[in-house]
Amino acid sequence: MNQPGRGRGITFPTGFAAGAVGVGVKDESNTRLDVALLVADRPCAAAAVFTSNQVIAAPCIVTRRHLAGGTLRAAVVNSGNANACTGEQGERDAVAMAEAAARAAGVRPQDVAVASTGVIGIPLPVDRIARGIAQIHPSVGGWDDMSRAIMTTDTRPKVAEREVWLRGRPVRVGGIAKGAGMIHPNMATLLAFLTTDAQLDAASAGRALRAAVDASFNAISVDGDTSTNDMALLLASGASGVEIADEVWDPFVDALTEVCGELARAIVADGEGATKVFEVRVRGAASTEDARAAARTITTSNLVKTAIHGADPNWGRILAAAGRSGARVDQRRASVRIGDVDVFSCGKPCAWDAGAVRAIFERHAIVVEVDLGVGDATSKAWGCDLSAEYVRINAEYTT
């Protein structure tokens, strides 16, 4: 059984230390924590999943290059500046961040992953960041500072961990993430850093990470926008001595997926301007791909999101979104259920109580179930409502 940890996130597994400092990346007069460093006490099998946006930020390019060797020892990240659309200088600046982190951690620059998040198209204040990295003293207790340093419009840090017993020994998985807007990962402005003391090679780490991300970060949406900087990074120290293969593969991937899922749902709950979170459960699909497409289209529909925000019991928007998703839908057999109220069943409207549906939509957490009436495949996705506050936040983002 997978047990929640004790609130240390990325330093919950054995072999990791973290820390952060404030240097005023976005505004030199504001010294909130905005540069962080994660360090492992040994080489780690490493894997990452990146944004599918063809406009990709310099840190992602550099990290992808460093991952070619299959191992990493550290990760450095800043908030307040995305270092995206910054040309060749942006790539040089990302390399300079890796070099500064390497000096601080006592490792090679190619052993360092680099990540950035914030405003696009602004030159990175790399000298200020490099000086700040030199002041970081990573520790097991530095997980909280790092979880806060990666935030942009987030209102709270996102931290999760699990412990699972495999082959008679405990194996730990931990993680932190940031994200509140530009969230629609295909891998959003979303960064996730995951650690484990399981023993994996790079190929296995990549396979496990992709499975976990697909069921978690790739199943959430705040606003339908996919960013230039998305990255989910996994480092496996192997300190537990438990090799992940064969009969322990599924339990390990389950634990990793639970950590990613908890972080993903925390991102949706902290969506910019969000007041409600809704889970869409699709069944009766012709394929898993169809089920996923329908679920994600419903979570990104502005008409659905605004109806939920206003507690408007306009369930037709839900079925319409499923119908335009590209998934096969048989409207003669389709059904829609909101909370415990059936509003459309086997192709016909039900006798339903609008007040009951309105009351469900007024809750903070809402479940919507849709049966496409075609097959037996299922999927889930998570989204949040769309409020006037979201518009205000993003109308003033650079200021």
mmCIF file of C-alpha atoms in Angstrom, residues 194 207-218 253 256-258 260-261:
data_model
loop_
_atom_site.group_PDB
_atom_site.id
_atom_site.type_symbol
_atom_site.label_atom_id
_atom_site.label_comp_id
_atom_site.label_asym_id
_atom_site.label_seq_id
_atom_site.Cartn_x
_atom_site.Cartn_y
_atom_site.Cartn_z
ATOM 1 C CA LEU A 194 10.292 14.440 -9.032
ATOM 2 C CA ARG A 207 9.071 4.916 -19.396
ATOM 3 C CA ALA A 208 7.779 5.289 -15.823
ATOM 4 C CA LEU A 209 7.701 9.077 -16.049
ATOM 5 C CA ARG A 210 5.799 9.120 -19.340
ATOM 6 C CA ALA A 211 3.168 6.765 -17.945
ATOM 7 C CA ALA A 212 2.749 8.869 -14.792
ATOM 8 C CA VAL A 213 2.629 12.190 -16.669
ATOM 9 C CA ASP A 214 0.083 10.889 -19.168
ATOM 10 C CA ALA A 215 -2.339 9.991 -16.372
ATOM 11 C CA SER A 216 -1.790 13.198 -14.383
ATOM 12 C CA PHE A 217 -0.237 16.374 -15.819
ATOM 13 C CA ASN A 218 -1.548 15.535 -19.288
ATOM 14 C CA VAL A 253 4.669 3.362 -11.318
ATOM 15 C CA LEU A 256 4.914 7.799 -9.032
ATOM 16 C CA THR A 257 1.538 8.368 -10.706
ATOM 17 C CA GLU A 258 -0.099 9.117 -7.348
ATOM 18 C CA CYS A 260 2.098 13.322 -10.065
ATOM 19 C CA GLY A 261 -1.693 13.126 -9.759
#
